[in-house]
Structure formats: structure tokens, C-alpha cells
Short mmCIF file of C-alpha atoms in Angstrom, two decimals:
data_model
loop_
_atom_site.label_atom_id
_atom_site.label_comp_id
_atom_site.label_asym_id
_atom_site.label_seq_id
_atom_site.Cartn_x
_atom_site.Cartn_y
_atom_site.Cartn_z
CA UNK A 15 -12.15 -0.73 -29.80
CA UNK A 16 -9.01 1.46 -30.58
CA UNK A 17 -6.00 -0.21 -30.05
CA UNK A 18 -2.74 1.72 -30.21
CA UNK A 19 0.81 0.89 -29.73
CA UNK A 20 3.85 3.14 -29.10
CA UNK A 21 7.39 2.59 -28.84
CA UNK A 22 9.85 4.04 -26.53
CA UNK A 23 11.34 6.56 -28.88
CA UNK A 24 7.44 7.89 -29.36
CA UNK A 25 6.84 6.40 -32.90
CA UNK A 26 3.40 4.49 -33.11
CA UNK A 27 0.02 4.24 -35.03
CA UNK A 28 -3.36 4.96 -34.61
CA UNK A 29 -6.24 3.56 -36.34
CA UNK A 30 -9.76 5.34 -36.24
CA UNK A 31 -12.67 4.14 -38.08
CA UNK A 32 -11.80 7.28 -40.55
CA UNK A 33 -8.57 6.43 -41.16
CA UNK A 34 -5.32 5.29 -39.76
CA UNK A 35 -3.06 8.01 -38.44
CA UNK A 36 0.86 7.69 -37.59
CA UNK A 37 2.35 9.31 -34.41
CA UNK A 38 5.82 10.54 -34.84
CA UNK A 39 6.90 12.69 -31.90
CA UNK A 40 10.07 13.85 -30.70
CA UNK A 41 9.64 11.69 -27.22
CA UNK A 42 7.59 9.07 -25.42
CA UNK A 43 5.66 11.52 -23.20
CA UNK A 44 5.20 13.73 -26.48
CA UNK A 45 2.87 10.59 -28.08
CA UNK A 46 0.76 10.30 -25.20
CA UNK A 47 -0.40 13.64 -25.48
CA UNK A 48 -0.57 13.42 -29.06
CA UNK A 49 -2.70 10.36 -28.93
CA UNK A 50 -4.94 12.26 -26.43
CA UNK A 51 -5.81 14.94 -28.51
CA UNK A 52 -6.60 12.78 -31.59
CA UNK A 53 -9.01 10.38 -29.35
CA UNK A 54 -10.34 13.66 -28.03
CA UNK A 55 -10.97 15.17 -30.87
CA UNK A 56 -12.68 12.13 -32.59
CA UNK A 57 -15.09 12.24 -29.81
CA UNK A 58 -15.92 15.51 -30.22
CA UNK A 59 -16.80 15.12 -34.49
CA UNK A 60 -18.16 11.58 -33.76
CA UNK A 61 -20.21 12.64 -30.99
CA UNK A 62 -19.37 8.93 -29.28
CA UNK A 63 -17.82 7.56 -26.45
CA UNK A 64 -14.95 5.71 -27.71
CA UNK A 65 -13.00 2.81 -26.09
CA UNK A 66 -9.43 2.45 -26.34
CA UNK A 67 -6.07 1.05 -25.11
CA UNK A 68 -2.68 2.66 -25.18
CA UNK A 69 0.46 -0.04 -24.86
CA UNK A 70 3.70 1.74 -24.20
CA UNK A 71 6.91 0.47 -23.25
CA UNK A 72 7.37 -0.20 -19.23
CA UNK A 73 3.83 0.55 -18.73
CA UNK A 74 1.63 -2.09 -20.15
CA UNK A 75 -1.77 -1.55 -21.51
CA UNK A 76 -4.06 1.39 -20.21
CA UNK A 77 -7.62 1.33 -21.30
CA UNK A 78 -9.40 4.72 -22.14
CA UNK A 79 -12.86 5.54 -22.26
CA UNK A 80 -12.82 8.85 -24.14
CA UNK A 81 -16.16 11.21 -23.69
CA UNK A 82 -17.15 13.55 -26.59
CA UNK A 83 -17.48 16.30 -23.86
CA UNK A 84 -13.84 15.72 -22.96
CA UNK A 85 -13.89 13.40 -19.89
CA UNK A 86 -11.56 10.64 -20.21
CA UNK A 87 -11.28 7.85 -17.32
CA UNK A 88 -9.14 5.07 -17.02
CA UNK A 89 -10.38 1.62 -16.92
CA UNK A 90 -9.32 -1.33 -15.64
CA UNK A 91 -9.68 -3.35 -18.37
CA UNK A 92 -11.05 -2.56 -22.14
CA UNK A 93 -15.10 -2.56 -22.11
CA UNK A 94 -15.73 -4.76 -25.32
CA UNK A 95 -18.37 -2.56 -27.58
CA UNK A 96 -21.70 -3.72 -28.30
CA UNK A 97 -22.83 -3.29 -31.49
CA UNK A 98 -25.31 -0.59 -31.45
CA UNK A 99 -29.25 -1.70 -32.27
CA UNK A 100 -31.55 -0.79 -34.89
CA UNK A 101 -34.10 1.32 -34.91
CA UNK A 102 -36.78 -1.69 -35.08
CA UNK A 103 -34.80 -3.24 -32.47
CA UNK A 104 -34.79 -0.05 -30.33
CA UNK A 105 -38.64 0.21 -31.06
CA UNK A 106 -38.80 -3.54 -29.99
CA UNK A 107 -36.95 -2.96 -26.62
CA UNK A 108 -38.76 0.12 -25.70
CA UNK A 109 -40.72 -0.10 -22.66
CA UNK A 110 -44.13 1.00 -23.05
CA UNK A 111 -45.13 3.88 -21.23
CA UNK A 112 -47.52 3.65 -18.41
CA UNK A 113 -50.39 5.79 -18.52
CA UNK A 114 -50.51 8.49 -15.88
CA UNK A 115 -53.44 8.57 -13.57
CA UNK A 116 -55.15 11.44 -12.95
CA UNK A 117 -55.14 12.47 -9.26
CA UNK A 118 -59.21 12.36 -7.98
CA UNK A 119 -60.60 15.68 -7.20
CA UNK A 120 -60.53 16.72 -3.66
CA UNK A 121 -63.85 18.58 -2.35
CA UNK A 122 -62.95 21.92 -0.84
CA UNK A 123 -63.08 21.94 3.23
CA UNK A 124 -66.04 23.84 4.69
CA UNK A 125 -65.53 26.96 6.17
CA UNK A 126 -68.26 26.51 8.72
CA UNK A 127 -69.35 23.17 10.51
CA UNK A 128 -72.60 22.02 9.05
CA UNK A 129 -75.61 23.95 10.92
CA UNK A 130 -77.52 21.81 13.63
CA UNK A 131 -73.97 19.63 14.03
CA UNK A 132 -71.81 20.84 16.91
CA UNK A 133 -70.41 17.85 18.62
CA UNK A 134 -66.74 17.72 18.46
CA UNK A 135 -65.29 15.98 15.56
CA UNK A 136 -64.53 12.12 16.01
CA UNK A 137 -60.76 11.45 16.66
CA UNK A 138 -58.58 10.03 13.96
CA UNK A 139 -58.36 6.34 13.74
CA UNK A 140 -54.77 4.87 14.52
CA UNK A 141 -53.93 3.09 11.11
CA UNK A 142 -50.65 2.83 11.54
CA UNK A 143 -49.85 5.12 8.86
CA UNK A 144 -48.54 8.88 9.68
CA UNK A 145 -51.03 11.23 9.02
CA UNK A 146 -50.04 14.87 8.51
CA UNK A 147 -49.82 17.90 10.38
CA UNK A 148 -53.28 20.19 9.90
CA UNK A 149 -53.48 23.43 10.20
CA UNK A 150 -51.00 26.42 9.92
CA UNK A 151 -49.34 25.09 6.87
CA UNK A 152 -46.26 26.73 7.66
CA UNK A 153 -46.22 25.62 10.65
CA UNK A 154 -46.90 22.00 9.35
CA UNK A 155 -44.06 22.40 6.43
CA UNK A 156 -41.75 22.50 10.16
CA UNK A 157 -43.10 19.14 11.32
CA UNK A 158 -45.03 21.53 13.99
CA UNK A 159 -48.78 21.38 14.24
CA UNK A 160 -50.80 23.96 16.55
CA UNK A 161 -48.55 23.61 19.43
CA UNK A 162 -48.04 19.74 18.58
CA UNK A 163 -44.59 18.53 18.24
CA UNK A 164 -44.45 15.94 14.99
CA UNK A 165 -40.93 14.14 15.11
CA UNK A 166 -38.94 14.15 12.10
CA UNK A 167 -35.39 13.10 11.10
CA UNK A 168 -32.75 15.32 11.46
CA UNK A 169 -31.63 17.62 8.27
CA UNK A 170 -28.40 15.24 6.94
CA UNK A 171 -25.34 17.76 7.97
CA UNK A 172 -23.14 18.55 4.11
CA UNK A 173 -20.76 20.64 3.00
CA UNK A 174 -21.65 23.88 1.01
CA UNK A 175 -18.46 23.75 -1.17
CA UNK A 176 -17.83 21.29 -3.84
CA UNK A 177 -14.57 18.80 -3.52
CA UNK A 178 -12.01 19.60 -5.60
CA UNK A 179 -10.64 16.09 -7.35
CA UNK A 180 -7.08 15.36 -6.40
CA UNK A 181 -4.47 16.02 -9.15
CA UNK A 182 -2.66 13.03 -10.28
CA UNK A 183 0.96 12.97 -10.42
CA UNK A 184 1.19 9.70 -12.70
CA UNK A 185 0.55 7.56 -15.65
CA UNK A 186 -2.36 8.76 -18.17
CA UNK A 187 -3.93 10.95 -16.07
CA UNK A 188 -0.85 12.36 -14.90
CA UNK A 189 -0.23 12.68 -18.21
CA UNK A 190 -3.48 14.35 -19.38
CA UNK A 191 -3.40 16.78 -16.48
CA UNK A 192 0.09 18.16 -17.61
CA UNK A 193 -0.76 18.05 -21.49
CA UNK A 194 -4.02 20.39 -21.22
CA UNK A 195 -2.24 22.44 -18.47
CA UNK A 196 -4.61 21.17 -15.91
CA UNK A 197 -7.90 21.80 -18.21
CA UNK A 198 -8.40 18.34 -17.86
CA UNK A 199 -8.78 16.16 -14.50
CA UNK A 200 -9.87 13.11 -14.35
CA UNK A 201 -8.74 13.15 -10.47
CA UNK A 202 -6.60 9.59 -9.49
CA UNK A 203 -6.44 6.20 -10.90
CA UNK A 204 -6.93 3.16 -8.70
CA UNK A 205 -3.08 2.78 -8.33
CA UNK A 206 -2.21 6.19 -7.34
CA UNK A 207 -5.52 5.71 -4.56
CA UNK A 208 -3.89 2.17 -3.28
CA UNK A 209 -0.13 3.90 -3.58
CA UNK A 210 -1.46 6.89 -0.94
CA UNK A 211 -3.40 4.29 1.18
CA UNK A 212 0.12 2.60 1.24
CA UNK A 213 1.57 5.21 2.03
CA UNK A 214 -0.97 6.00 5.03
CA UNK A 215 -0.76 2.37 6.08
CA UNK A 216 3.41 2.59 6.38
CA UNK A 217 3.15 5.48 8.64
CA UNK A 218 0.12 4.62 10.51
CA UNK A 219 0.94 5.88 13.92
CA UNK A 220 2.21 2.91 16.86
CA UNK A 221 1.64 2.63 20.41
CA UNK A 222 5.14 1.60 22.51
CA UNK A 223 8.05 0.36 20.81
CA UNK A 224 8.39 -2.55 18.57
CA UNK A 225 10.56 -4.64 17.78
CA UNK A 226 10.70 -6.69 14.17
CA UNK A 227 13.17 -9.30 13.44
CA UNK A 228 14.77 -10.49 10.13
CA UNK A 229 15.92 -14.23 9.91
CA UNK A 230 16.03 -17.46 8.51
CA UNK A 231 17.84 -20.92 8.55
CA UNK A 232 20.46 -20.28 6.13
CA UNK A 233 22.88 -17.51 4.87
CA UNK A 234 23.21 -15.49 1.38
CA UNK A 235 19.24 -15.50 0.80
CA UNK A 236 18.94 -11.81 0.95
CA UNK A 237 17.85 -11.60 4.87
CA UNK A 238 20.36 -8.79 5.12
CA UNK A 239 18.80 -7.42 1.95
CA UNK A 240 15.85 -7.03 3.08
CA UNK A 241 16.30 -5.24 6.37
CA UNK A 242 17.78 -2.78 4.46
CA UNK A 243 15.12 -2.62 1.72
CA UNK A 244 12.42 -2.45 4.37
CA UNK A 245 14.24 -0.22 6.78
CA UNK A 246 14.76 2.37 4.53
CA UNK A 247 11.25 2.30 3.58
CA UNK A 248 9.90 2.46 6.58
CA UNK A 249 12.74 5.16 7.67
CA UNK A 250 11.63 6.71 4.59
CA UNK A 251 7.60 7.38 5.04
CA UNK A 252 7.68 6.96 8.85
CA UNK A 253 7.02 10.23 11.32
CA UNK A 254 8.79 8.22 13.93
CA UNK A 255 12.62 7.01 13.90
CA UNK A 256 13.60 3.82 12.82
CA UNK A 257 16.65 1.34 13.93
CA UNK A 258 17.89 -1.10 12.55
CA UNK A 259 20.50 -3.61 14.75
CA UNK A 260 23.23 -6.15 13.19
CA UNK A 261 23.31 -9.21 15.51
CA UNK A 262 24.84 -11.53 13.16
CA UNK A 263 27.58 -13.76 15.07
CA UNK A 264 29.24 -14.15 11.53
CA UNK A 265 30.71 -10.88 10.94
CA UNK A 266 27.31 -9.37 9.46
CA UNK A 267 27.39 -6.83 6.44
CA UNK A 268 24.38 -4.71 7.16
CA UNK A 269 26.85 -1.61 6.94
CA UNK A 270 28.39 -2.79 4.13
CA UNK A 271 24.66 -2.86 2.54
CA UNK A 272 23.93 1.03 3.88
CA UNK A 273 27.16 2.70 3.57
CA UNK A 274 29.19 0.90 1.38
CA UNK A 275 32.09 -1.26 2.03
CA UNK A 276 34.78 1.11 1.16
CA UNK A 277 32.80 3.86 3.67
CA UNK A 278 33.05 0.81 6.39
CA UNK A 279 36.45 0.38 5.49
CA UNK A 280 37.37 4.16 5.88
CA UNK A 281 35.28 5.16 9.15
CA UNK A 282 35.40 1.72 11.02
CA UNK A 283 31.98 2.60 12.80
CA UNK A 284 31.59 1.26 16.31
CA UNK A 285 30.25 -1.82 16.81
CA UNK A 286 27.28 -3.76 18.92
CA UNK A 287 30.26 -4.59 20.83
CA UNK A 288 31.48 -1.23 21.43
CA UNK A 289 27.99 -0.40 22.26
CA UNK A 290 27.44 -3.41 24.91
CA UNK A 291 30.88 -2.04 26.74
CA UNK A 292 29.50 1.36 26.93
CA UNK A 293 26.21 0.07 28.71
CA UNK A 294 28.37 -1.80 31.20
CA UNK A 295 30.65 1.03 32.30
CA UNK A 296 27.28 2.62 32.50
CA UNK A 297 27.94 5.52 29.77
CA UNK A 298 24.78 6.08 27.65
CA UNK A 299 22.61 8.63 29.40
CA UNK A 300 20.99 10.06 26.19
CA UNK A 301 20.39 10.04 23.08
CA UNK A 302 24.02 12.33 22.54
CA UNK A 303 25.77 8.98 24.23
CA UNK A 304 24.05 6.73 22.06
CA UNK A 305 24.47 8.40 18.76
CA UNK A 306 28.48 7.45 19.10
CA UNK A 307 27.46 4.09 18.62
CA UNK A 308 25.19 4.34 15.65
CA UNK A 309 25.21 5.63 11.79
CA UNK A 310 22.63 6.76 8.91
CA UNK A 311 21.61 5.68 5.71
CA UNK A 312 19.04 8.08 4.04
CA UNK A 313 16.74 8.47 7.17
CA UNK A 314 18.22 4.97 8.71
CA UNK A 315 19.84 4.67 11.56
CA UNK A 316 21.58 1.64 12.82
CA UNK A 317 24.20 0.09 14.25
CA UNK A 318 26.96 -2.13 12.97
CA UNK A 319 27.44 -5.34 13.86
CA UNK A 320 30.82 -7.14 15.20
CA UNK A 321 33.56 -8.14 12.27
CA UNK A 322 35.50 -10.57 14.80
CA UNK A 323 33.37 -13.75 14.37
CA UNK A 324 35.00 -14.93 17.89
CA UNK A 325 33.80 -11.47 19.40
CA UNK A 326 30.47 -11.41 18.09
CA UNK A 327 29.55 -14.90 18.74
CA UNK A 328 30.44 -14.12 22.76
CA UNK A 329 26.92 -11.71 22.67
CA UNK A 330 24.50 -13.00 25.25
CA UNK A 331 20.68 -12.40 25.37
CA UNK A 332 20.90 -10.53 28.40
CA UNK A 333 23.84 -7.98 26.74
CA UNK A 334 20.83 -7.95 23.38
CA UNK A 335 18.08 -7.46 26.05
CA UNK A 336 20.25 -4.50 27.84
CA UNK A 337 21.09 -2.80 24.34
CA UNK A 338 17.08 -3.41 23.49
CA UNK A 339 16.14 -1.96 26.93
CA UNK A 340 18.43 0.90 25.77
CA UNK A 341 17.47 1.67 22.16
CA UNK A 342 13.67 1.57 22.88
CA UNK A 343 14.15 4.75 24.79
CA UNK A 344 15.27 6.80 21.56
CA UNK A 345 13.89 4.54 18.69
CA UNK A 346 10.23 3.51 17.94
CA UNK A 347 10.91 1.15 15.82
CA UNK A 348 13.73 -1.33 15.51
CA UNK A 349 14.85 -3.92 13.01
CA UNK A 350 16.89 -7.04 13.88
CA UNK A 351 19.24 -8.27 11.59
CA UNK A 352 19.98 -11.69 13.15
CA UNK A 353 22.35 -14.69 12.12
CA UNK A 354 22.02 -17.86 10.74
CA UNK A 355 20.69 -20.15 13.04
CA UNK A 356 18.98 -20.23 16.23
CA UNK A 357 21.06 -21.50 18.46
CA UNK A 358 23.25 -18.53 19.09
CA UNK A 359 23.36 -17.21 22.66
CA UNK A 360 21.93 -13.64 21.91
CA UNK A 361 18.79 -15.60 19.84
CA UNK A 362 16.67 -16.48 22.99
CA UNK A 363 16.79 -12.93 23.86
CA UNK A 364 16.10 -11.94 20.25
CA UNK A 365 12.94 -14.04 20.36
CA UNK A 366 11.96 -13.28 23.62
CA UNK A 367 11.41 -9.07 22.46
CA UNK A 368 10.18 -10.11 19.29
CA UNK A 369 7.15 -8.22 17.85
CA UNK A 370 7.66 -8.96 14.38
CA UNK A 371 9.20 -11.59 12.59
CA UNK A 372 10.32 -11.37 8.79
CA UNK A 373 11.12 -15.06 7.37
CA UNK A 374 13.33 -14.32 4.42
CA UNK A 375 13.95 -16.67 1.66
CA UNK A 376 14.69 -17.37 -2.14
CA UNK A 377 12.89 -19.53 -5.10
CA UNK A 378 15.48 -22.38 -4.89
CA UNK A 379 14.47 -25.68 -3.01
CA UNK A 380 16.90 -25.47 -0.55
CA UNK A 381 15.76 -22.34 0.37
CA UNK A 382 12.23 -22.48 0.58
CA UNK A 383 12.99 -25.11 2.11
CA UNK A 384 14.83 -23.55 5.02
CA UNK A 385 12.05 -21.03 5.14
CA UNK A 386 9.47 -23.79 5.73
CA UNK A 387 11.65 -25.28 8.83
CA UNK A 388 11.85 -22.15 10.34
CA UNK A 389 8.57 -21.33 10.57
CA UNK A 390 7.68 -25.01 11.49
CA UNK A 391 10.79 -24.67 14.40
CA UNK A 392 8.56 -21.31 15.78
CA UNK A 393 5.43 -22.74 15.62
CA UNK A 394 6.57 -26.15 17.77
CA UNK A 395 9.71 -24.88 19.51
CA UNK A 396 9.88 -24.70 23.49
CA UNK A 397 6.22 -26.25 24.20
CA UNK A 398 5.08 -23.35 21.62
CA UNK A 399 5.99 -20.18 22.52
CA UNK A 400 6.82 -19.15 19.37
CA UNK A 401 3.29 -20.16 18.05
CA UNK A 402 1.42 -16.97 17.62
CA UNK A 403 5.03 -14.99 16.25
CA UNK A 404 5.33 -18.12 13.98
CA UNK A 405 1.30 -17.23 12.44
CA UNK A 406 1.88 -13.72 12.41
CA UNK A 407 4.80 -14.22 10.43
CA UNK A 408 5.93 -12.19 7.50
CA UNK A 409 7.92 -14.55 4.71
CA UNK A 410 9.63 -12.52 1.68
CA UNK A 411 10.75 -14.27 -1.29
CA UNK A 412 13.67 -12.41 -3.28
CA UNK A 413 14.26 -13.63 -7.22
CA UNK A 414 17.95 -13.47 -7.24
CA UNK A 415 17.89 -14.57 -11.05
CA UNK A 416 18.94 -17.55 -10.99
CA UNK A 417 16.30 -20.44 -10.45
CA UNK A 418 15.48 -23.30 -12.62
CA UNK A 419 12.34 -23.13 -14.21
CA UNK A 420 11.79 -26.52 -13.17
CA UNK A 421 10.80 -24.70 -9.65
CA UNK A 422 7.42 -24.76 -8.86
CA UNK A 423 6.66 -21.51 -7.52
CA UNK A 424 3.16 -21.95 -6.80
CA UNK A 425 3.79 -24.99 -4.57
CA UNK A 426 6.14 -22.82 -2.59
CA UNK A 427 4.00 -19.84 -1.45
CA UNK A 428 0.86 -22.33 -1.03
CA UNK A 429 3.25 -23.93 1.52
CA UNK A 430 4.16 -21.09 2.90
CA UNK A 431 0.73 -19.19 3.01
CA UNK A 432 -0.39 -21.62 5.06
CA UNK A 433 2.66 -21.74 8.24
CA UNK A 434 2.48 -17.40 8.39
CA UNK A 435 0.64 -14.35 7.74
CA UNK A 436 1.83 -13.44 4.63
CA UNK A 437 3.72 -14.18 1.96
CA UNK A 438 5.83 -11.09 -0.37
CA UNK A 439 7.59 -11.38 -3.72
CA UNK A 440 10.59 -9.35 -4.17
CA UNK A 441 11.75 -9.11 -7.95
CA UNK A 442 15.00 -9.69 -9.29
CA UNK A 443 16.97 -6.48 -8.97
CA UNK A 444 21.00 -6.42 -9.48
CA UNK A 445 21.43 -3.47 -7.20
CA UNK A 446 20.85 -6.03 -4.56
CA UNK A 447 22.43 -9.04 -6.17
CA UNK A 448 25.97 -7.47 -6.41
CA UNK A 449 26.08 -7.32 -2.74
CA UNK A 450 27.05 -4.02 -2.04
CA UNK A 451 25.53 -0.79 -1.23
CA UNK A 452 21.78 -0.77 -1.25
CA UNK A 453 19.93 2.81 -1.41
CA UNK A 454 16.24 3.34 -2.50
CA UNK A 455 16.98 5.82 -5.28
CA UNK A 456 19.34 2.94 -6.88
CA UNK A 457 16.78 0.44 -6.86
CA UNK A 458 14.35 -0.34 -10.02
CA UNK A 459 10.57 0.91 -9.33
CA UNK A 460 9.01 -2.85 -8.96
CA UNK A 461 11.48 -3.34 -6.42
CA UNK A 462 11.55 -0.31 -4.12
CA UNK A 463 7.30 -1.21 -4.57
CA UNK A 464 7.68 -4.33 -3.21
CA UNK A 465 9.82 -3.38 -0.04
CA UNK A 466 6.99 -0.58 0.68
CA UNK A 467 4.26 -3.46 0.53
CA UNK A 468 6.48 -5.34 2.97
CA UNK A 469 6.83 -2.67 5.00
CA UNK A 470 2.64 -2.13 5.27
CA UNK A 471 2.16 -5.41 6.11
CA UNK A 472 4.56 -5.28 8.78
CA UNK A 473 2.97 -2.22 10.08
CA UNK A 474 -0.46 -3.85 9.78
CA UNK A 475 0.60 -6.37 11.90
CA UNK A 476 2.07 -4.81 14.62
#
């Protein structure tokens, strides 16, 4: 096994069972390739396959298995070597060839019947076995003998042209692909495969409208955060057009989260409220009417929710069912940032046109906590008719960076795992710590990954 290790300024080492070899290029990317052409190379002289693994910064450990005709695939793990056998051991291992037996001659068929014999042959016995077709033996290579129809299986249909292997866009192969200028193609890894299945699974295509619904016991534990994460992921890879609604009663910040506070400040978008008016004086006819009401983030839209606590707190579940009955006209898919509790007036409504519901939550006690009483409260409230939203529940866990390590965080999603569907991790990420605007391109790569995984669930589920 050849293990190599590179830094992020593309210094590193290589050891080879000739020699060891230093790598000193001018850039990360510029090792890789390096490193590929000496393992190549090696091959090639050696005339072995070798086995290696290439740790970079960011990236982890890839294992290599490196052809001497040039093939290189990615493994999922480094194959530990065996060492090779002698040639008494080889000799010992062997198997013995059988002899080969030699077919028994057939007598030639006679081209007349036998004189004095001229009753008709005696019909075949049935053994069970197929016999084959006599006579016209072209006829009989077509399953057809003399007129009689033998039945045979269908010629398998294939295609005459050979299938190209995908190019890779990423990691090693990536990599490779771009070094040798395509020459070499090793076609995708088993991450880039599950990323485009992921992708496929996000914008799988949906029947009707639904409806999915962020909330949770307790404030500040990135619920808000996550309808925005998810939204614009969804927003992002969806055909279809995706809402999301702000419902809080306590002056909710989901448009401080798209568009930035001092954007909210400047435009002072129209509200839920504002929206709720319109319906009663009977104003929204289209989708032209209904766009006064709402705003975009990326390929988000959504609507802000009411800054007057006292205002916002008056919303009813028949003014959220109206605005629903609305929305679901124009929009596919709609998220529903809700409030704090569950007690609200516009919650029974929320509930009631629930498809989806997304149980967010942190690492600390108290939170998890909360999480666990919410999903007990669906699963028991009202007689339960919560029940089957409650077990087809969605709960997301967000690292906010700043749990004990006394916290056991096993305990918590085997809780969990077993009140819901699933259960998500969401890394720490200080884009959405600080509190302010959230947009995909500022988020780090584990992060924006683990809002898309949320986000094919969710669709999975609907």
C-alpha cells in the first residue's frame, strides 16, 4: 500500500517501493495530477496493480487502485495487499486439470431405409427432455422443423452502440479527467452517483399541492433557519415553484433570513396581513394580484410575515386556510414557517392542511427536549389526529456550536428515531448562526449538503 499525504499549498511525499519521491507543485490541484502520473507510470514499468491512498486537506482519504494499462478506480476503502505466493505454493494451489473426454463416434445416417423394412418409423418416446428439430438444418437453426413450429425464447432486445461513461465533474476522477484532457475516464464515483440520484429525488415530480410545515416548541433553535435552508434548495433543483409563508405571531424574521434586514428595512414588503385584507375585499384574481404580496430569494418566493406582534397574533385559521386556498392555485409547493407554540389561533388551521411536518431542534437538552414533546403532543393530541403527521415526521438537528460535550448525542436521535420518520444533522455553519441573511452560495459545502438531504426526504415523503 502507497500512502501519500499532501498539504494545501500542494507540498507532499510519495514513497514507491523504488524510492521516495517529493511533490512540490505550484497548487493543490497541481499535486493531484502530479501524483497521478507518478502512480501511473509505476504501473506501467512495474507491470502491477498498485493500491494507494491520497489524503488532502478538506477531502479526506481517497483510495486508488492504479492499473498498469492506465485504468484507475476509486475505492471505497484501501484493499490491504496480499503477499503474493510462491511458485511451490502456486504449484500447490493449482487445480488439476480434468481430462477431456473424447466425444463417441456417431454412425453416419442411412441414406436408404434398410431393404425388406418399410413400416413407418416408431414415434419418439416423451422423456421429458427437448429433442431437436430434424431435418432442413437451416430450417432447424430457426427453431422450425418441416412445417413444425418449435417454440423458443425471444432474441433479448440490446442496443447496437456502446454507452459512453458519464464524465465526472469532481474529486479524483474529476481530477484525472481534466489532467489527461479527458484521455482518461474512469466515469463517476459513488458520491457523484448518490449526489445525481439526490438531485433526481428533490425534483421528483408531485401530484396536487402540498403543503410542509416548519415548527417546534420553542424559539431561536434554527426553525426559521431551516425553512430557508430547505426552501431554497428545493426552490433551487425544483421544476415547479416553491413558497414559503411566515406565520409567526411573534414578529417572524423569515425576510430578514432571505433578503436581509437592512433590504426589509428599506422596501417594507407587504405582509400576511396585507395579504389576508386583500382576500377579503376580494382583490387577488391572479397570479399578477398575488405577486404584490410576495418577494424572492434566489428562486424563493415567499411572503413576509406581520412585525406588529398584536397584529399578527389576531390571524385566524380560517384567514391561514383562505390565504392557503389562495396560494395553492399559483404555488406547488409551500413551506410554513410557524410560531412557537401551538396554541395560536392560525395553528389549528396550520395543522389541519398539513402535508409535511419538519420538527426542528438543537443538541442542547432543553431543546431536544422540546423536540421530543412536540412530536409526543402530535402523536396524542385531539384523540390522535395528528398521529400519522406525527410518524411521518421530519426532525432536523442544527449544531449551533455551542453544546457541552457532556451531551449525549446518540441518546438524542435514538429518541427521536423512534417518535418520526427521520432524523437530519445540520452542521455548525456561522452564516446561519449570525442571524442574518441566509443564501446557498454563502453557506459552507457540508451544510448546503445537508439542507438538500432534508429536502429529499421531504420529497420522499410527500
Amino acid at each position: 500500500m502507497i500512502d501519500i499525504h499532501l498539504d494545501a499549498d500542494g507540498q507532499g511525499q510519495i514513497t514507491l517501493p523504488t524510492g521516495a519521491r517529493t511533490i512540490a507543485a505550484s497548487s493543490l490541484s497541481a499535486a493531484r495530477s502530479e501524483v497521478i502520473v507518478i502512480l501511473t507510470n509505476h504501473a506501467q514499468t512495474s507491470g502491477r496493480i498498485l493500491n494507494a491512498t491520497v489524503t488532502a486537506p478538506n477531502e479526506g482519504t481517497t483510495a486508488l487502485e492504479v492499473h498498469p494499462n492506465g485504468t484507475i478506480n476509486e475505492l471505497d476503502q484501501p484493499v490491504q495487499q496480499e503477499a503474493p505466493m510462491t511458485t511451490t505454493e502456486s504449484q500447490e494451489h493449482s487445480p488439476t486439470p480434468e481430462p477431456v473426454a473424447t466425444p463417441a463416434p456417431v454412425p453416419p445416417r442411412p441414406a436408404t431405409p434398410p431393404q425388406g423394412d418399410t413400416s413407418p418409423p416408431p414415434a419418439p418416446q416423451n422423456s421429458g427432455t427437448p429433442t431437436e428439430p430434424q431435418g432442413n438444418p437451416f430450417l432447424a437453426a430457426q427453431g422450425v422443423s418441416d412445417g413444425n413450429v418449435v417454440t423458443t425464447d425471444a432474441p433479448v432486445t440490446r442496443s447496437f452502440v456502446k454507452q459512453a461513461k458519464e464524465t465526472p465533474a469532481a474529486g479524483v476522477r474529476g481530477m484525472m479527467y481534466k489532467a489527461t484532457g479527458g484521455l482518461i475516464n474512469t466515469g463517476l464515483s459513488r458520491r457523484e452517483i448518490h449526489q445525481r440520484e439526490l438531485y433526481q429525488r428533490v425534483a421528483k415530480p408531485i401530484s396536487g399541492t402540498r403543503n410542509i410545515v416548519f415548527m417546534c416548541l420553542k424559539g431561536g433553535i434554527s426553525k426559521t433557519s431551516n425553512t430557508c435552508g430547505i426552501g431554497l434548495s428545493l426552490a433551487e433543483h425544483r421544476p415547479d415553484s416553491v413558497l414559503a409563508i411566515d406565520t409567526n405571531p411573534d414578529a417572524g424574521d423569515l425576510a430578514d433570513r432571505l433578503i436581509g434586514h437592512d433590504q426589509v428595512e428599506s422596501l417594507s414588503p407587504r405582509t400576511i396581513t396585507d395579504l389576508v385584507g386583500a382576500l377579503d375585499a376580494k382583490q387577488i384574481d391572479n397570479l399578477t394580484d398575488l405577486n404584490r404580496f410576495t418577494q424572492t430569494s434566489g428562486r424563493l418566493h415567499f411572503i413576509a410575515g406581520e412585525q406588529d406582534p398584536e397584529v399578527s397574533e389576531s390571524l385566524t385559521a380560517e384567514q391561514y386556510i383562505a390565504v392557503r386556498d389562495t396560494v395553492d392555485r399559483f404555488y406547488p409547493v409551500t413551506l410554513t414557517d410557524c410560531g412557537t407554540g401551538v396554541t395560536h389561533p392560525a395553528m389549528k388551521g396550520i395543522l389541519e392542511r398539513a402535508d409535511q411536518i419538519v420538527v426542528a431542534s438543537g443538541w442542547a437538552v432543553t431543546g431536544a427536549k422540546r423536540a421530543q414533546r412536540t412530536l409526543t403532543w402530535l402523536h396524542e393530541a385531539h384523540g390522535g389526529a395528528y398521529r400519522e403527521l406525527a410518524e411521518n415526521a421530519i426532525v432536523v438537528l442544527t449544531d449551533t456550536g455551542a453544546t457541552s460535550k457532556d451531551v449525549d448525542r446518540d441518546a438524542i436521535i435514538a429518541t427521536l428515531e423512534h417518535l418520526c420518520r427521520d432524523v437530519h444533522l445540520v452542521p455548525f455553519d456561522a452564516e446561519v448562526g449570525k442571524g442574518d441573511l441566509i443564501s446557498l452560495d454563502g453557506l459552507r459545502q457540508p451544510t448546503r449538503q445537508a439542507y438538500l438531504e432534508v429536502a429529499g426526504s421531504i420529497v420522499d415523503a410527500l
